[in-house]
Coordinates of C-alpha atoms in Angstrom, one line a residue:
M1 CA 0.0 0.0 0.0
A2 CA 3.0 2.3 -0.2
P3 CA 2.0 5.5 -2.0
S4 CA 4.7 5.4 -4.7
A5 CA 4.9 5.3 -8.4
R6 CA 6.4 1.8 -8.2
W7 CA 3.3 0.5 -6.3
R8 CA 1.1 2.3 -8.8
R9 CA 2.9 0.7 -11.8
T10 CA 2.8 -2.7 -10.1
S11 CA -1.0 -2.5 -9.5
I12 CA -1.5 -1.7 -13.2
V13 CA 0.7 -4.5 -14.5
G14 CA -0.9 -6.9 -12.1
G15 CA -4.3 -6.3 -13.7
I16 CA -5.9 -4.5 -10.8
R17 CA -8.7 -2.2 -12.2
S18 CA -11.7 -0.3 -11.0
K19 CA -15.1 -2.1 -10.6
P20 CA -17.1 -2.2 -13.8
R21 CA -20.7 -1.0 -13.8
R22 CA -23.2 -1.6 -16.5
L23 CA -25.8 1.2 -17.1
S24 CA -29.3 0.7 -18.2
N25 CA -28.4 1.9 -21.7
G26 CA -25.9 -0.9 -22.0
R27 CA -22.8 1.4 -21.5
T28 CA -20.2 0.1 -19.1
L29 CA -18.3 2.4 -16.7
G30 CA -15.2 1.5 -14.8
G31 CA -13.1 -1.5 -15.4
R32 CA -10.2 0.8 -16.2
R33 CA -6.7 1.4 -14.8
F34 CA -6.6 3.3 -11.5
G35 CA -5.5 6.9 -12.0
V36 CA -3.7 9.2 -9.5
G37 CA -7.0 10.5 -8.1
A38 CA -8.5 7.0 -7.5
L39 CA -5.3 5.8 -5.9
A40 CA -5.2 8.8 -3.6
Y41 CA -8.8 8.1 -2.6
L42 CA -7.9 4.5 -1.7
L43 CA -4.8 5.4 0.2
K44 CA -6.7 8.0 2.3
N45 CA -10.0 6.2 2.9
R46 CA -10.5 5.7 6.6
F47 CA -13.3 3.2 6.0
Y48 CA -10.6 0.5 5.7
I49 CA -9.5 1.1 9.4
G50 CA -13.0 0.8 10.8
E51 CA -13.9 4.6 10.7
V52 CA -16.5 6.6 9.0
V53 CA -16.2 10.3 7.9
Y54 CA -19.4 12.2 8.1
R55 CA -19.6 16.0 7.4
G56 CA -15.9 16.4 8.1
E57 CA -16.0 14.5 11.4
V58 CA -14.5 11.0 11.9
H59 CA -16.6 8.5 13.8
R60 CA -16.0 4.9 14.9
G61 CA -17.8 2.5 12.5
V62 CA -19.6 -0.7 13.4
H63 CA -17.6 -2.6 10.8
E64 CA -14.3 -4.4 11.4
P65 CA -11.1 -2.7 10.0
I66 CA -9.2 -4.5 7.3
L67 CA -6.0 -2.5 7.6
D68 CA -3.7 -2.0 10.5
F69 CA -4.0 1.5 12.0
A70 CA -0.2 2.0 12.3
L71 CA 0.3 1.1 8.6
F72 CA -2.5 3.5 7.6
E73 CA -1.0 6.4 9.6
A74 CA 2.5 5.6 8.1
V75 CA 1.0 5.9 4.7
Q76 CA -0.7 9.2 5.5
A77 CA 2.6 10.6 6.9
K78 CA 4.4 9.6 3.7
L79 CA 1.7 11.2 1.5
T80 CA 1.9 14.4 3.5
A81 CA 5.7 14.5 3.2
Q82 CA 5.5 13.9 -0.5
A83 CA 2.9 16.6 -1.0
V84 CA 5.1 19.1 0.9
A85 CA 8.2 18.1 -1.1
R86 CA 6.3 18.4 -4.4
R87 CA 5.0 21.9 -3.4
C88 CA 8.6 22.9 -2.6
R89 CA 9.9 21.6 -6.0
L90 CA 7.1 23.4 -7.8
R91 CA 7.5 26.6 -5.9
G92 CA 11.2 26.6 -6.7
A93 CA 13.7 29.3 -5.7
P94 CA 13.2 33.1 -6.3
A95 CA 14.7 34.7 -9.4
I96 CA 17.4 36.6 -7.7
L97 CA 18.8 38.1 -10.9
S98 CA 15.4 39.5 -12.0
G99 CA 15.9 43.1 -13.2
R100 CA 19.6 42.8 -13.4
L101 CA 20.2 40.2 -16.2
F102 CA 20.5 41.4 -19.9
D103 CA 21.1 39.5 -23.1
N104 CA 23.9 40.3 -25.6
R105 CA 21.7 42.8 -27.4
G106 CA 20.8 44.8 -24.3
N107 CA 17.3 43.3 -23.8
R108 CA 16.3 42.5 -20.2
M109 CA 16.0 38.8 -19.4
S110 CA 12.8 37.9 -17.5
P111 CA 12.3 34.9 -15.2
T112 CA 10.0 32.1 -16.4
H113 CA 9.7 28.4 -15.7
A114 CA 8.4 25.1 -17.0
N115 CA 6.9 22.2 -14.8
K116 CA 7.7 18.6 -15.6
G117 CA 7.4 15.6 -13.4
G118 CA 6.5 17.7 -10.4
V119 CA 9.7 19.7 -10.7
R120 CA 9.9 23.4 -11.7
Y121 CA 12.7 24.2 -14.1
R122 CA 13.5 27.9 -14.1
Y123 CA 14.9 30.0 -17.0
Y124 CA 15.6 33.6 -17.9
V125 CA 14.1 34.6 -21.3
S126 CA 14.9 37.6 -23.4
Q127 CA 12.2 40.3 -23.7
A128 CA 12.9 40.2 -27.4
V129 CA 11.4 36.7 -27.4
L130 CA 8.6 37.4 -24.9
Q131 CA 7.5 40.5 -26.8
R132 CA 7.9 38.8 -30.2
K133 CA 10.4 41.4 -31.5
P134 CA 12.7 40.6 -34.4
Q135 CA 15.5 38.4 -33.1
P136 CA 18.9 39.2 -34.6
S137 CA 21.3 36.4 -35.4
G138 CA 23.3 35.2 -32.3
L139 CA 20.8 36.4 -29.8
I140 CA 21.1 34.6 -26.4
S141 CA 17.4 34.2 -26.0
R142 CA 17.1 31.7 -23.0
V143 CA 19.4 30.5 -20.3
P144 CA 19.0 28.2 -17.3
A145 CA 18.4 30.3 -14.2
A146 CA 20.1 28.1 -11.6
E147 CA 23.3 27.9 -13.5
I148 CA 23.6 31.6 -14.1
E149 CA 22.6 32.5 -10.6
A150 CA 25.2 30.1 -9.1
L151 CA 28.0 31.5 -11.3
V152 CA 27.2 35.1 -10.4
V153 CA 26.8 34.5 -6.7
T154 CA 30.0 32.4 -6.4
A155 CA 32.0 34.9 -8.4
L156 CA 30.7 37.8 -6.3
Y157 CA 31.6 36.1 -3.0
K158 CA 35.1 35.3 -4.3
H159 CA 35.6 38.8 -5.5
L160 CA 34.5 40.4 -2.2
N161 CA 36.4 38.0 -0.1
A162 CA 39.6 38.8 -2.1
C163 CA 38.9 42.5 -1.4
G164 CA 38.8 41.8 2.3
A165 CA 35.0 42.3 2.7
G166 CA 34.3 38.6 3.5
E167 CA 33.5 39.2 7.2
R168 CA 30.8 41.8 6.4
L169 CA 29.0 39.8 3.7
S170 CA 25.4 38.8 4.1
D171 CA 24.5 35.2 4.2
N172 CA 21.4 35.9 2.0
D173 CA 22.2 35.7 -1.7
R174 CA 19.4 38.2 -2.6
D175 CA 20.7 40.7 -0.1
L176 CA 24.2 40.3 -1.4
L177 CA 23.1 41.0 -5.0
E178 CA 21.0 44.0 -3.9
R179 CA 23.9 45.6 -2.2
H180 CA 26.8 44.8 -4.7
L181 CA 25.4 44.0 -8.1
E182 CA 24.1 46.5 -10.7
R183 CA 23.9 44.5 -13.9
V184 CA 24.9 41.2 -15.5
T185 CA 25.3 41.1 -19.3
L186 CA 25.4 37.8 -21.2
T187 CA 27.9 37.3 -24.1
P188 CA 28.6 34.1 -26.0
N189 CA 31.9 33.5 -24.1
H190 CA 31.5 35.2 -20.7
L191 CA 29.3 37.0 -18.2
E192 CA 30.0 40.6 -17.6
L193 CA 29.3 41.8 -14.1
R194 CA 28.9 45.4 -13.2
L195 CA 29.5 45.7 -9.4
R196 CA 28.7 48.4 -7.0
E197 CA 31.1 48.2 -4.1
L198 CA 29.9 50.2 -1.1
I199 CA 32.9 51.7 0.8
E200 CA 32.6 53.4 4.2
P201 CA 33.9 57.0 4.1
R202 CA 36.7 56.2 6.6
Q203 CA 38.0 53.6 4.1
A204 CA 38.0 56.0 1.2
D205 CA 40.9 58.1 0.0
H206 CA 39.2 61.3 1.3
P207 CA 37.4 60.6 4.6
V208 CA 34.7 62.9 5.9
N209 CA 36.2 65.8 7.9
D210 CA 33.6 66.1 10.6
G211 CA 34.3 62.6 11.9
S212 CA 30.9 61.2 11.2
S213 CA 30.6 58.0 9.2
G214 CA 28.4 59.6 6.5
P215 CA 26.7 57.6 3.7
P216 CA 28.6 54.8 1.9
I217 CA 30.5 55.7 -1.3
A218 CA 29.8 53.6 -4.4
N219 CA 32.8 52.4 -6.3
V220 CA 31.7 50.8 -9.6
T221 CA 33.8 48.1 -11.1
T222 CA 33.4 45.5 -13.9
M223 CA 34.5 41.9 -13.9
T224 CA 34.0 38.9 -16.3
I225 CA 33.3 35.2 -15.7
P226 CA 34.1 32.6 -18.3
W227 CA 30.9 31.1 -19.6
S228 CA 29.6 29.4 -22.8
S229 CA 26.3 30.2 -24.3
P230 CA 24.0 27.1 -24.3
V231 CA 22.7 25.7 -27.6
P232 CA 19.4 27.5 -28.4
A233 CA 16.4 25.7 -27.0
T234 CA 14.2 23.8 -29.4
V235 CA 11.4 26.0 -30.7
K236 CA 7.9 24.6 -30.7
G237 CA 6.2 24.6 -34.0
I238 CA 7.4 24.6 -37.5
I239 CA 10.7 26.3 -38.2
H240 CA 11.0 25.6 -41.9
V241 CA 8.6 24.1 -44.3
P242 CA 9.6 23.1 -47.9
A243 CA 8.2 25.4 -50.5
H244 CA 6.3 22.6 -52.2
N245 CA 4.5 21.5 -49.0
T246 CA 1.8 23.2 -47.0
P247 CA 2.3 22.5 -43.2
I248 CA 0.0 20.1 -41.5
K249 CA -2.3 21.6 -38.9
A250 CA -1.1 21.1 -35.3
G251 CA -4.4 19.4 -34.2
R252 CA -4.3 16.9 -37.0
R253 CA -0.6 16.2 -36.4
E254 CA -1.3 15.5 -32.7
A255 CA -4.2 13.2 -33.5
L256 CA -2.0 11.2 -35.9
L257 CA 0.8 10.9 -33.4
I258 CA -1.5 9.8 -30.6
A259 CA -3.1 7.2 -32.8
I260 CA 0.3 5.8 -33.7
V261 CA 1.3 5.5 -30.0
K262 CA -2.0 3.8 -29.2
A263 CA -1.6 1.4 -32.1
R264 CA 1.9 0.4 -31.0
Q265 CA 0.6 -0.2 -27.5
W266 CA -2.2 -2.4 -28.8
I267 CA 0.1 -4.6 -30.9
D268 CA 2.6 -4.8 -27.9
D269 CA -0.3 -6.0 -25.7
L270 CA -1.3 -8.6 -28.2
A271 CA 2.3 -9.8 -28.8
H272 CA 3.0 -10.2 -25.0
G273 CA -0.4 -11.9 -24.3
R274 CA -1.7 -9.1 -22.2
V275 CA -4.9 -9.1 -24.3
A276 CA -6.4 -11.9 -26.4
S277 CA -7.9 -10.0 -29.3
F278 CA -9.0 -6.7 -30.8
V279 CA -12.4 -7.3 -29.2
V280 CA -10.8 -7.0 -25.7
I281 CA -8.9 -3.9 -26.7
A282 CA -12.1 -2.4 -28.2
R283 CA -14.0 -3.1 -24.9
R284 CA -11.1 -1.5 -22.9
E285 CA -10.9 1.6 -25.1
G286 CA -14.7 2.0 -25.3
K287 CA -14.5 1.8 -29.1
A288 CA -15.9 -0.4 -31.8
E289 CA -13.8 -3.4 -32.9
R290 CA -13.8 -2.0 -36.5
H291 CA -12.2 1.2 -35.2
I292 CA -9.4 -0.8 -33.5
S293 CA -8.8 -2.9 -36.6
L294 CA -8.6 0.2 -38.8
L295 CA -6.0 2.0 -36.6
A296 CA -3.9 -1.1 -35.6
P297 CA -1.7 -1.0 -38.7
L298 CA -0.4 2.4 -37.6
A299 CA 1.9 0.5 -35.3
F300 CA 4.0 -0.3 -38.4
V301 CA 4.2 3.2 -39.9
S302 CA 7.6 4.2 -41.4
P303 CA 10.0 6.0 -39.0
R304 CA 10.4 8.6 -41.7
I305 CA 6.7 9.4 -41.7
V306 CA 6.7 9.7 -37.9
S307 CA 9.7 12.1 -38.1
A308 CA 7.8 14.2 -40.6
L309 CA 4.9 14.4 -38.2
L310 CA 7.1 15.3 -35.3
E311 CA 8.9 18.0 -37.4
G312 CA 5.6 19.4 -38.8
T313 CA 6.7 18.7 -42.4
A314 CA 4.1 16.0 -43.2
P315 CA 1.7 16.9 -46.0
A316 CA -1.3 19.1 -45.0
D317 CA -3.8 16.6 -46.5
L318 CA -2.6 13.6 -44.5
T319 CA -5.5 12.3 -42.4
L320 CA -5.9 9.4 -40.0
T321 CA -8.0 7.4 -42.4
K322 CA -5.7 8.1 -45.4
L323 CA -2.7 6.9 -43.4
A324 CA -4.3 3.8 -41.9
R325 CA -6.4 2.5 -44.7
A326 CA -4.6 -0.2 -46.8
L327 CA -1.2 0.7 -45.3
P328 CA 1.5 -1.2 -47.2
Y329 CA 4.1 -3.3 -45.3
C330 CA 7.0 -1.7 -47.3
W331 CA 8.2 1.5 -45.7
A332 CA 9.3 2.9 -49.0
E333 CA 5.9 2.4 -50.4
Q334 CA 4.3 4.0 -47.4
E335 CA 6.4 7.1 -47.9
R336 CA 5.7 7.2 -51.6
R337 CA 1.9 7.2 -50.9
V338 CA 2.1 9.7 -48.1
G339 CA 4.3 12.0 -50.1
T340 CA 7.3 12.4 -47.9
S341 CA 10.2 13.8 -50.0
A342 CA 13.9 12.8 -50.3
P343 CA 14.9 9.2 -50.1
F344 CA 15.6 7.8 -46.7
H345 CA 18.2 5.1 -46.0
Y346 CA 17.4 2.6 -43.2

């Protein structure tokens, strides 16, 4: 009953599914794999330990528990810990270079992020990209936030320690940057840091005559850090389309790719004996057997056609029915019928 991905995968492979229910119109609900929500409900259901929850209050039930209370509480503790850890991963760290980072064309870099697998990946993206401005060749449009921030903070600490200011440095990175950093400029080969070193008047060449400490004096310096610009991130969508070919619409392309993935899974299930026939697959998918039979050949689509779909260069008139119906076994013949260009060597 451990609330882990491994347990979830094991339950699915083991054939554990939700209870099927047949409606009066003949439609069947349930009988499917447990999703995250259903598994969470099972793991948190106090009915299994002999309790009943009514209007937010927990009461002792008249039925006998089927789970040990200590095991149930251990599972709840682990679920809570995982939820906290996931929130921390998603929340991520603050963008400490916000307002101070600029690309190699003078555009401000703004913080952004992407979530994948419960983890937040942070980036700084040029305003030229965010505002859809013309992007000159060689523009550093996007950089990983954690890498840049670590380089800047480490270099700043080393520089200030070398200047004898190490004992007065803040332990907070944001405070350190607020006090000493004016600007970071990205170039293809290095980071250029414009520093603002605050010097007390008594340490300056011309101390204040009245003996008072007075306001700090700003001494601006510039330093560089070796750094290599990352390879530009993959751009979503179609970058180039041959002149003879109209691009396929994104919705149609996605539908084709999803159908190919499903067809490959169906054939794999049949090959490994997980299902006995298309009838079983049709019942599982909630589709007619004829639909499964039509799409199943997509499992054997040429890799070149799949690549054309992924790259967005497949013909605009390519449809699911056109691709699946009477699909030849020969990849070269498939490509000729679909209309993918240049020869491909396997």
